[in-house]
PDB file of C-alpha atoms in Angstrom:
ATOM      1  CA  MET L 205       6.892 -24.839  18.770  1.00  0.00           C
ATOM      2  CA  THR L 206       6.028 -23.295  15.492  1.00  0.00           C
ATOM      3  CA  LYS L 207       8.185 -20.461  14.015  1.00  0.00           C
ATOM      4  CA  ALA L 208       6.443 -17.001  13.780  1.00  0.00           C
ATOM      5  CA  LYS L 209       5.574 -16.088  10.164  1.00  0.00           C
ATOM      6  CA  ARG L 210       6.346 -12.658   8.684  1.00  0.00           C
ATOM      7  CA  PRO L 211       3.265 -10.619   7.958  1.00  0.00           C
ATOM      8  CA  PRO L 212       2.231 -11.032   4.297  1.00  0.00           C
ATOM      9  CA  PHE L 213       1.160  -7.419   3.560  1.00  0.00           C
ATOM     10  CA  GLY L 214       3.576  -4.539   3.497  1.00  0.00           C
ATOM     11  CA  ILE L 215       3.731  -0.884   2.279  1.00  0.00           C
ATOM     12  CA  CYS L 216       6.552   0.649   0.355  1.00  0.00           C
ATOM     13  CA  ASP L 217       7.544   4.209   0.015  1.00  0.00           C
ATOM     14  CA  SER L 218       8.271   5.943  -3.336  1.00  0.00           C
ATOM     15  CA  LYS L 219      11.906   4.432  -3.284  1.00  0.00           C
ATOM     16  CA  GLY L 220      10.645   0.866  -3.077  1.00  0.00           C
ATOM     17  CA  GLN L 221      11.706   0.194   0.396  1.00  0.00           C
ATOM     18  CA  THR L 222       9.346  -1.618   2.777  1.00  0.00           C
ATOM     19  CA  VAL L 223       8.072   0.816   5.388  1.00  0.00           C
ATOM     20  CA  SER L 224       6.066  -1.468   7.541  1.00  0.00           C
ATOM     21  CA  ARG L 225       4.331  -4.853   7.596  1.00  0.00           C
ATOM     22  CA  PHE L 226       0.796  -5.992   8.501  1.00  0.00           C
ATOM     23  CA  HIS L 227      -1.078  -9.156   8.939  1.00  0.00           C
ATOM     24  CA  THR L 228      -4.275  -7.871   7.259  1.00  0.00           C
ATOM     25  CA  ARG L 229      -4.926  -6.088   4.102  1.00  0.00           C
ATOM     26  CA  PHE L 230      -7.268  -3.719   5.851  1.00  0.00           C
ATOM     27  CA  MET L 231      -4.568  -2.417   8.134  1.00  0.00           C
ATOM     28  CA  ALA L 232      -2.097  -2.062   5.281  1.00  0.00           C
ATOM     29  CA  THR L 233      -4.556  -0.167   3.226  1.00  0.00           C
ATOM     30  CA  LYS L 234      -5.504   2.009   6.234  1.00  0.00           C
ATOM     31  CA  SER L 235      -1.788   2.864   6.931  1.00  0.00           C
ATOM     32  CA  ALA L 236      -0.964   3.477   3.290  1.00  0.00           C
ATOM     33  CA  LEU L 237      -3.780   5.938   2.773  1.00  0.00           C
ATOM     34  CA  SER L 238      -2.630   7.988   5.905  1.00  0.00           C
ATOM     35  CA  TRP L 239       1.037   7.717   4.748  1.00  0.00           C
ATOM     36  CA  ALA L 240       0.173   9.017   1.202  1.00  0.00           C
ATOM     37  CA  ALA L 241      -1.998  11.835   2.598  1.00  0.00           C
ATOM     38  CA  GLN L 242       0.842  12.927   4.958  1.00  0.00           C
ATOM     39  CA  LYS L 243       3.849  12.575   2.678  1.00  0.00           C
ATOM     40  CA  GLY L 244       2.146  13.594  -0.604  1.00  0.00           C
ATOM     41  CA  GLN L 245       3.776  10.609  -2.457  1.00  0.00           C
ATOM     42  CA  SER L 246       2.310   7.357  -3.913  1.00  0.00           C
ATOM     43  CA  VAL L 247       2.630   4.326  -1.673  1.00  0.00           C
ATOM     44  CA  ALA L 248       2.600   0.704  -2.885  1.00  0.00           C
ATOM     45  CA  ILE L 249       0.666  -1.964  -0.994  1.00  0.00           C
ATOM     46  CA  ARG L 250       2.398  -5.334  -1.571  1.00  0.00           C
ATOM     47  CA  ARG L 251       1.574  -8.881  -0.763  1.00  0.00           C
ATOM     48  CA  GLY L 252       4.936 -10.578  -0.988  1.00  0.00           C
ATOM     49  CA  HIS L 253       6.636  -9.194  -4.116  1.00  0.00           C
ATOM     50  CA  ILE L 254       3.405  -8.447  -5.979  1.00  0.00           C
ATOM     51  CA  ILE L 255       1.837  -4.913  -5.905  1.00  0.00           C
ATOM     52  CA  ILE L 256      -1.777  -5.272  -5.197  1.00  0.00           C
ATOM     53  CA  ALA L 257      -2.838  -1.601  -4.877  1.00  0.00           C
ATOM     54  CA  TRP L 258      -1.493   1.980  -4.814  1.00  0.00           C
ATOM     55  CA  ALA L 259      -2.449   4.732  -2.378  1.00  0.00           C
ATOM     56  CA  ARG L 260      -2.177   8.025  -4.319  1.00  0.00           C
ATOM     57  CA  PRO L 261      -2.308  11.474  -2.939  1.00  0.00           C
ATOM     58  CA  PHE L 262      -5.315  13.544  -3.976  1.00  0.00           C
ATOM     59  CA  GLY L 263      -5.261  17.165  -3.081  1.00  0.00           C
ATOM     60  CA  PRO L 264      -3.986  18.558   0.210  1.00  0.00           C
ATOM     61  CA  GLY L 265      -4.275  16.074   3.013  1.00  0.00           C
ATOM     62  CA  ALA L 266      -6.232  13.499   1.074  1.00  0.00           C
ATOM     63  CA  SER L 267      -5.605  10.271  -0.655  1.00  0.00           C
ATOM     64  CA  ARG L 268      -7.420   7.548  -2.695  1.00  0.00           C
ATOM     65  CA  LEU L 269      -6.828   3.887  -3.181  1.00  0.00           C
ATOM     66  CA  ASP L 270      -6.015   2.723  -6.818  1.00  0.00           C
ATOM     67  CA  GLU L 271      -6.470  -1.053  -7.156  1.00  0.00           C
ATOM     68  CA  GLY L 272      -6.310  -1.016 -10.997  1.00  0.00           C
ATOM     69  CA  HIS L 273     -10.000  -1.912 -11.594  1.00  0.00           C
ATOM     70  CA  THR L 274     -10.768   0.980 -13.768  1.00  0.00           C
ATOM     71  CA  PRO L 275      -8.639   1.460 -16.977  1.00  0.00           C
ATOM     72  CA  GLU L 276      -7.316   4.800 -17.972  1.00  0.00           C
ATOM     73  CA  LEU L 277      -9.497   6.798 -20.248  1.00  0.00           C
ATOM     74  CA  ALA L 278      -7.941   7.630 -23.661  1.00  0.00           C
ATOM     75  CA  LEU L 279      -8.643  11.316 -24.220  1.00  0.00           C
TER      76      LEU L 279
END
């Protein structure tokens, strides 16, 4: 028999501790967005030890996904 593999994607709270693990990026993203909206804190989405995206709270009860594609604007 083959040994079960640990799910590759996880979400981490603001302290850096893994909250839960998922087999697909879609489910990790969905969970991170709802977690960030409810808690009002940024949540990291990781694949192994690499952060691939952030779910950031935006207003009351809303959140957005930041994958780092758009650079910060220098004002």
